[in-house]
Amino acid sequence: INFFGFLEQYKELGLAVAQYLYPEITEFHGVYFEYAPTPKNLYTNDNSAFDAALLVSAGDKKGIIGIECKYTEQFSQQEYSTDRYIEIYNNSNIFIESYKVLATKEFNQLFRNQLLAESLIQSDKFDFAKTALFCNDKDLDTLNIASKYKETISTGFEIITDFTFIEFLQKMNLTQTQREYTM
């Protein structure tokens, strides 16, 4: 919340962050935390949620950027697989790697976030959905897993660290209050 909450108040900064991740974004509408669409049976039919979700547009297309935040804990070591996951996977064209590989404990948490994103598109709730990982720049294990995961999908997943996030914002022309938020 500390990293993304102030973007709700300063939508121009929200747009800049969204465009930093995905340059095609043209509007920023707001931030949700622990975003889980309902009714859940239309989506992943579980308790999956984006830690932070940026509501955006690209031209006349309505979209969402779902962010997984790994700042203090590691990725979940539990493997999850459901018939609904397989259905979403089979109806998507973004995955390069097999379901069996993506559902392993190494990728499972990032994969479930992508399944949530894909379900939002498949249900027509959004025209597009992107995902990202936000983590500490010194968390090499998480960065390594995320880099490997990025190679398993064709597009739409970005990695941003706390340091690059703050550095990006600090280079902007900010008011004193905005700069204090970034510090």
Coordinates of N, CA and C in Angstrom, one line a residue, residues 12-166:
E12 N -1.6 11.4 -12.2 CA -0.6 11.6 -13.2 C 0.6 10.7 -12.9
L13 N 0.9 10.5 -11.7 CA 2.0 9.6 -11.3 C 1.6 8.1 -11.6
G14 N 0.3 7.8 -11.4 CA -0.2 6.5 -11.7 C 0.0 6.2 -13.2
L15 N -0.4 7.2 -14.0 CA -0.2 7.0 -15.4 C 1.2 6.8 -15.8
A16 N 2.1 7.6 -15.2 CA 3.6 7.5 -15.5 C 4.1 6.1 -15.1
V17 N 3.7 5.6 -14.0 CA 4.1 4.2 -13.5 C 3.5 3.2 -14.5
A18 N 2.2 3.3 -14.8 CA 1.6 2.3 -15.8 C 2.4 2.4 -17.1
Q19 N 2.7 3.5 -17.6 CA 3.4 3.7 -18.9 C 4.8 3.2 -18.8
Y20 N 5.4 3.3 -17.6 CA 6.8 2.8 -17.4 C 6.8 1.2 -17.6
L21 N 5.7 0.6 -17.1 CA 5.6 -0.9 -17.2 C 5.1 -1.2 -18.7
Y22 N 4.1 -0.5 -19.2 CA 3.5 -0.8 -20.4 C 3.3 0.5 -21.2
P23 N 4.2 0.9 -22.1 CA 4.1 2.2 -22.8 C 2.8 2.5 -23.5
E24 N 2.1 1.5 -23.9 CA 0.9 1.7 -24.7 C -0.3 2.2 -23.8
I25 N -0.2 2.3 -22.5 CA -1.2 2.8 -21.6 C -1.4 4.3 -21.9
T26 N -2.7 4.7 -22.0 CA -3.0 6.1 -22.2 C -3.7 6.8 -21.1
E27 N -4.4 6.0 -20.2 CA -5.1 6.6 -19.1 C -4.9 5.7 -17.8
F28 N -4.9 6.4 -16.7 CA -4.8 5.7 -15.4 C -6.1 6.1 -14.6
H29 N -6.8 5.1 -14.1 CA -8.1 5.3 -13.5 C -8.1 5.1 -11.9
G30 N -7.1 4.3 -11.4 CA -7.1 4.1 -10.0 C -6.4 2.8 -9.6
V31 N -6.4 2.6 -8.3 CA -5.7 1.4 -7.7 C -6.6 0.7 -6.8
Y32 N -6.6 -0.6 -6.9 CA -7.3 -1.5 -6.0 C -6.2 -2.4 -5.3
F33 N -6.5 -2.7 -4.1 CA -5.6 -3.6 -3.3 C -6.4 -4.9 -3.0
E34 N -5.6 -6.0 -3.1 CA -6.2 -7.4 -2.9 C -7.4 -7.5 -3.8
Y35 N -7.2 -7.2 -5.1 CA -8.3 -7.2 -6.1 C -8.6 -8.6 -6.5
A36 N -9.9 -9.1 -6.2 CA -10.4 -10.4 -6.6 C -11.8 -10.2 -7.1
P37 N -12.0 -10.4 -8.4 CA -13.3 -10.1 -9.0 C -14.3 -11.1 -8.5
T38 N -15.5 -10.7 -8.6 CA -16.6 -11.6 -8.2 C -17.7 -11.5 -9.3
P39 N -18.5 -12.6 -9.3 CA -18.4 -13.8 -8.6 C -17.3 -14.7 -9.0
K40 N -16.6 -15.2 -8.0 CA -15.3 -15.9 -8.3 C -15.4 -17.1 -9.3
N41 N -16.6 -17.7 -9.4 CA -16.8 -18.8 -10.3 C -16.6 -18.4 -11.8
L42 N -16.8 -17.1 -12.1 CA -16.6 -16.6 -13.5 C -15.1 -16.4 -13.8
Y43 N -14.3 -16.5 -12.8 CA -12.8 -16.2 -13.0 C -12.0 -17.4 -12.6
T44 N -11.2 -17.4 -11.6 CA -10.4 -18.6 -11.3 C -11.1 -19.5 -10.3
N45 N -12.2 -19.1 -9.8 CA -13.0 -19.9 -8.9 C -12.2 -20.3 -7.6
D46 N -11.4 -19.4 -7.1 CA -10.6 -19.6 -5.9 C -10.5 -18.3 -5.2
N47 N -9.5 -18.2 -4.3 CA -9.3 -17.0 -3.6 C -8.1 -16.2 -4.2
S48 N -7.7 -16.4 -5.4 CA -6.7 -15.6 -6.1 C -7.0 -14.1 -6.1
A49 N -6.0 -13.3 -5.9 CA -6.2 -11.9 -5.9 C -4.9 -11.2 -6.3
F50 N -5.0 -10.1 -7.0 CA -3.8 -9.3 -7.2 C -3.5 -8.5 -6.0
D51 N -2.3 -8.4 -5.6 CA -1.9 -7.6 -4.4 C -2.3 -6.1 -4.6
A52 N -1.9 -5.7 -5.8 CA -2.3 -4.3 -6.3 C -2.8 -4.4 -7.7
A53 N -3.8 -3.7 -8.1 CA -4.3 -3.7 -9.4 C -4.4 -2.2 -9.9
L54 N -3.8 -1.9 -11.0 CA -3.9 -0.6 -11.6 C -4.9 -0.7 -12.7
L55 N -5.9 0.2 -12.6 CA -7.0 0.2 -13.6 C -6.6 1.2 -14.6
V56 N -6.5 0.8 -15.9 CA -5.9 1.6 -16.9 C -6.7 1.5 -18.2
S57 N -6.4 2.3 -19.2 CA -6.9 2.2 -20.6 C -5.8 2.4 -21.5
A58 N -6.0 1.8 -22.7 CA -5.1 2.0 -23.8 C -6.0 2.4 -25.0
G59 N -6.1 3.7 -25.3 CA -7.1 4.1 -26.2 C -8.5 3.9 -25.7
D60 N -9.3 3.2 -26.5 CA -10.7 2.9 -26.0 C -10.8 1.5 -25.3
K61 N -9.7 0.9 -25.1 CA -9.6 -0.4 -24.5 C -9.4 -0.3 -23.0
K62 N -10.3 -1.0 -22.2 CA -10.2 -0.9 -20.7 C -9.4 -2.1 -20.3
G63 N -8.4 -1.8 -19.3 CA -7.5 -2.8 -18.9 C -7.1 -2.8 -17.4
I64 N -6.4 -3.7 -17.0 CA -5.9 -3.9 -15.7 C -4.5 -4.4 -15.7
I65 N -3.7 -3.9 -14.7 CA -2.3 -4.4 -14.5 C -2.3 -5.0 -13.1
G66 N -2.3 -6.3 -13.0 CA -2.3 -7.0 -11.8 C -0.9 -7.2 -11.3
I67 N -0.6 -6.8 -10.1 CA 0.8 -6.8 -9.5 C 0.8 -7.7 -8.3
E68 N 1.8 -8.6 -8.4 CA 2.1 -9.5 -7.3 C 3.3 -8.8 -6.5
C69 N 3.1 -8.6 -5.2 CA 4.2 -8.0 -4.4 C 4.8 -9.0 -3.6
K70 N 6.1 -9.1 -3.7 CA 6.9 -10.0 -2.9 C 8.0 -9.2 -2.2
Y71 N 7.6 -8.7 -1.1 CA 8.6 -7.8 -0.4 C 9.2 -8.4 0.8
T72 N 8.5 -9.3 1.5 CA 9.0 -9.9 2.7 C 9.0 -11.4 2.7
E73 N 8.0 -12.0 2.0 CA 7.9 -13.4 2.0 C 8.3 -14.0 0.6
Q74 N 8.5 -15.3 0.6 CA 8.9 -16.0 -0.6 C 7.6 -16.4 -1.3
F75 N 7.7 -16.9 -2.6 CA 6.6 -17.4 -3.3 C 6.0 -18.6 -2.5
S76 N 4.7 -18.8 -2.7 CA 4.0 -19.9 -2.1 C 4.7 -21.2 -2.6
Q77 N 4.9 -22.2 -1.7 CA 5.5 -23.4 -2.1 C 4.4 -24.5 -2.3
Q78 N 3.2 -24.1 -2.2 CA 2.1 -25.1 -2.4 C 1.7 -25.1 -3.9
E79 N 1.5 -26.2 -4.5 CA 1.1 -26.3 -5.9 C -0.4 -26.4 -5.9
Y80 N -1.0 -25.6 -6.8 CA -2.4 -25.6 -7.0 C -2.7 -26.0 -8.5
S81 N -3.8 -26.8 -8.6 CA -4.3 -27.1 -10.0 C -5.7 -27.4 -9.9
T82 N -6.5 -26.8 -10.7 CA -7.9 -27.1 -10.7 C -8.4 -27.2 -12.2
D83 N -9.6 -27.8 -12.4 CA -10.1 -27.9 -13.7 C -10.4 -26.5 -14.3
R84 N -10.7 -25.5 -13.5 CA -10.9 -24.2 -14.0 C -9.6 -23.6 -14.4
Y85 N -8.5 -23.8 -13.7 CA -7.2 -23.3 -14.2 C -6.9 -23.9 -15.6
I86 N -7.1 -25.2 -15.7 CA -6.8 -25.9 -17.0 C -7.7 -25.3 -18.1
E87 N -8.9 -25.0 -17.8 CA -9.8 -24.4 -18.8 C -9.3 -23.0 -19.2
I88 N -9.0 -22.2 -18.3 CA -8.4 -20.8 -18.6 C -7.2 -21.0 -19.4
Y89 N -6.3 -21.9 -19.0 CA -5.0 -22.1 -19.7 C -5.3 -22.5 -21.2
N90 N -6.2 -23.4 -21.3 CA -6.5 -23.9 -22.7 C -7.1 -22.9 -23.6
N91 N -7.8 -21.9 -23.0 CA -8.5 -20.9 -23.8 C -7.6 -19.6 -24.0
S92 N -6.4 -19.7 -23.5 CA -5.5 -18.5 -23.7 C -4.4 -18.8 -24.7
N93 N -3.9 -17.8 -25.3 CA -2.9 -18.0 -26.3 C -1.6 -17.3 -25.9
I94 N -1.5 -17.0 -24.6 CA -0.3 -16.3 -24.1 C 0.8 -17.2 -23.6
F95 N 0.4 -18.4 -23.2 CA 1.4 -19.3 -22.6 C 2.3 -20.1 -23.6
I96 N 3.6 -20.0 -23.4 CA 4.5 -20.8 -24.3 C 4.8 -22.1 -23.7
E97 N 4.9 -22.2 -22.4 CA 5.2 -23.4 -21.6 C 4.0 -24.2 -21.3
S98 N 4.2 -25.5 -21.1 CA 3.1 -26.4 -20.8 C 2.5 -26.1 -19.4
Y99 N 1.2 -26.5 -19.3 CA 0.5 -26.3 -18.0 C 1.3 -27.0 -16.9
K100 N 1.7 -28.2 -17.2 CA 2.4 -29.0 -16.1 C 3.6 -28.3 -15.6
V101 N 4.4 -27.6 -16.4 CA 5.6 -26.8 -15.9 C 5.1 -25.6 -15.2
L102 N 4.1 -24.9 -15.7 CA 3.7 -23.6 -15.0 C 3.0 -23.9 -13.7
A103 N 2.4 -25.0 -13.5 CA 1.7 -25.3 -12.3 C 2.6 -25.8 -11.1
T104 N 3.9 -25.9 -11.4 CA 4.9 -26.4 -10.4 C 5.0 -25.3 -9.3
K105 N 5.5 -25.7 -8.2 CA 5.7 -24.7 -7.1 C 6.6 -23.5 -7.5
E106 N 7.5 -23.7 -8.4 CA 8.4 -22.6 -8.8 C 7.7 -21.5 -9.4
F107 N 6.7 -21.8 -10.3 CA 6.0 -20.7 -11.0 C 4.6 -20.5 -10.5
N108 N 4.1 -21.4 -9.7 CA 2.6 -21.5 -9.4 C 2.0 -20.1 -9.0
Q109 N 2.6 -19.4 -8.2 CA 2.0 -18.1 -7.8 C 1.9 -17.1 -8.9
L110 N 3.0 -17.0 -9.7 CA 2.9 -16.0 -10.8 C 2.0 -16.6 -11.9
F111 N 1.9 -17.9 -12.1 CA 1.0 -18.5 -13.0 C -0.4 -18.3 -12.6
R112 N -0.7 -18.4 -11.4 CA -2.1 -18.2 -10.9 C -2.5 -16.7 -11.1
N113 N -1.6 -15.8 -10.9 CA -1.9 -14.4 -11.2 C -2.2 -14.2 -12.7
Q114 N -1.4 -14.9 -13.6 CA -1.7 -14.8 -15.0 C -3.0 -15.4 -15.4
L115 N -3.3 -16.5 -14.7 CA -4.6 -17.1 -14.9 C -5.8 -16.2 -14.6
L116 N -5.6 -15.5 -13.4 CA -6.6 -14.5 -13.0 C -6.7 -13.4 -14.1
A117 N -5.6 -12.9 -14.6 CA -5.6 -11.9 -15.7 C -6.3 -12.5 -16.9
E118 N -6.0 -13.7 -17.3 CA -6.6 -14.3 -18.5 C -8.1 -14.5 -18.3
S119 N -8.5 -14.8 -17.1 CA -9.9 -15.0 -16.8 C -10.7 -13.7 -17.0
L120 N -10.0 -12.6 -16.6 CA -10.7 -11.3 -16.7 C -10.9 -10.9 -18.2
I121 N -10.0 -11.3 -19.0 CA -10.2 -11.1 -20.5 C -11.2 -12.0 -21.0
Q122 N -11.1 -13.3 -20.7 CA -12.0 -14.3 -21.2 C -13.5 -14.0 -20.8
S123 N -13.7 -13.4 -19.7 CA -15.0 -13.1 -19.2 C -15.5 -11.7 -19.7
D124 N -14.7 -11.0 -20.5 CA -15.0 -9.7 -21.0 C -15.1 -8.6 -20.0
K125 N -14.6 -8.8 -18.8 CA -14.6 -7.8 -17.8 C -13.6 -6.7 -18.2
F126 N -12.5 -7.1 -18.8 CA -11.5 -6.1 -19.3 C -11.1 -6.5 -20.7
D127 N -10.7 -5.5 -21.5 CA -10.2 -5.8 -22.9 C -8.8 -6.4 -22.9
F128 N -8.0 -6.0 -21.9 CA -6.7 -6.5 -21.8 C -6.3 -6.6 -20.3
A129 N -5.4 -7.5 -20.0 CA -4.9 -7.6 -18.6 C -3.4 -8.0 -18.7
K130 N -2.6 -7.2 -18.0 CA -1.2 -7.4 -17.9 C -0.9 -7.8 -16.4
T131 N 0.3 -8.4 -16.2 CA 0.7 -8.7 -14.9 C 2.2 -8.2 -14.7
A132 N 2.5 -8.1 -13.4 CA 3.8 -7.6 -13.0 C 4.2 -8.2 -11.7
L133 N 5.5 -8.2 -11.4 CA 6.0 -8.6 -10.1 C 6.7 -7.4 -9.5
F134 N 6.4 -7.0 -8.3 CA 7.1 -6.0 -7.6 C 7.9 -6.6 -6.4
C135 N 9.2 -6.4 -6.3 CA 9.9 -7.0 -5.3 C 11.2 -6.2 -4.9
N136 N 11.8 -6.6 -3.9 CA 13.1 -6.0 -3.4 C 14.2 -6.2 -4.4
D137 N 15.0 -5.2 -4.7 CA 16.1 -5.4 -5.7 C 17.2 -6.3 -5.3
K138 N 17.2 -6.7 -4.0 CA 18.2 -7.6 -3.5 C 17.7 -9.0 -3.3
D139 N 16.5 -9.3 -3.6 CA 15.9 -10.6 -3.5 C 16.2 -11.4 -4.8
L140 N 17.4 -11.9 -4.9 CA 17.8 -12.5 -6.1 C 17.1 -13.8 -6.4
D141 N 16.6 -14.5 -5.4 CA 15.9 -15.8 -5.7 C 14.5 -15.4 -6.4
T142 N 13.8 -14.4 -5.9 CA 12.6 -14.0 -6.5 C 12.8 -13.5 -7.9
L143 N 13.8 -12.6 -8.1 CA 14.1 -12.1 -9.4 C 14.5 -13.2 -10.4
N144 N 15.2 -14.2 -9.9 CA 15.6 -15.3 -10.8 C 14.3 -16.1 -11.2
I145 N 13.5 -16.4 -10.3 CA 12.2 -17.1 -10.6 C 11.4 -16.3 -11.6
A146 N 11.2 -15.0 -11.3 CA 10.4 -14.1 -12.2 C 11.0 -14.0 -13.6
S147 N 12.3 -14.0 -13.7 CA 13.0 -13.9 -15.0 C 12.7 -15.2 -15.8
K148 N 12.8 -16.3 -15.1 CA 12.5 -17.6 -15.8 C 11.0 -17.7 -16.2
Y149 N 10.2 -17.2 -15.3 CA 8.7 -17.2 -15.6 C 8.4 -16.3 -16.8
K150 N 9.1 -15.2 -16.9 CA 8.8 -14.3 -18.0 C 9.0 -15.0 -19.4
E151 N 9.9 -15.9 -19.4 CA 10.2 -16.7 -20.7 C 9.1 -17.7 -21.0
T152 N 8.2 -17.9 -20.1 CA 7.1 -19.0 -20.3 C 5.9 -18.4 -20.9
I153 N 5.8 -17.1 -21.0 CA 4.6 -16.5 -21.7 C 5.1 -15.5 -22.8
S154 N 4.2 -15.3 -23.7 CA 4.6 -14.5 -24.9 C 4.7 -13.0 -24.7
T155 N 3.9 -12.5 -23.7 CA 3.9 -11.1 -23.5 C 3.1 -10.7 -22.2
G156 N 3.3 -9.5 -21.8 CA 2.4 -9.0 -20.7 C 2.8 -9.2 -19.3
F157 N 4.1 -9.6 -19.0 CA 4.6 -9.7 -17.7 C 5.9 -8.9 -17.5
E158 N 5.9 -8.0 -16.5 CA 7.1 -7.2 -16.3 C 7.5 -7.4 -14.8
I159 N 8.8 -7.1 -14.6 CA 9.4 -7.1 -13.3 C 9.8 -5.7 -12.9
I160 N 9.5 -5.3 -11.7 CA 9.9 -4.0 -11.2 C 10.3 -4.1 -9.8
T161 N 11.5 -3.5 -9.5 CA 12.0 -3.6 -8.1 C 11.7 -2.3 -7.4
D162 N 11.7 -2.4 -6.1 CA 11.5 -1.2 -5.3 C 12.5 -0.1 -5.6
F163 N 13.7 -0.4 -5.9 CA 14.7 0.6 -6.2 C 14.4 1.2 -7.5
T164 N 14.1 0.4 -8.6 CA 13.9 1.0 -9.9 C 12.6 1.9 -9.8
F165 N 11.6 1.4 -9.0 CA 10.3 2.2 -8.9 C 10.6 3.5 -8.3
I166 N 11.3 3.6 -7.2 CA 11.6 4.8 -6.5 C 12.5 5.7 -7.4

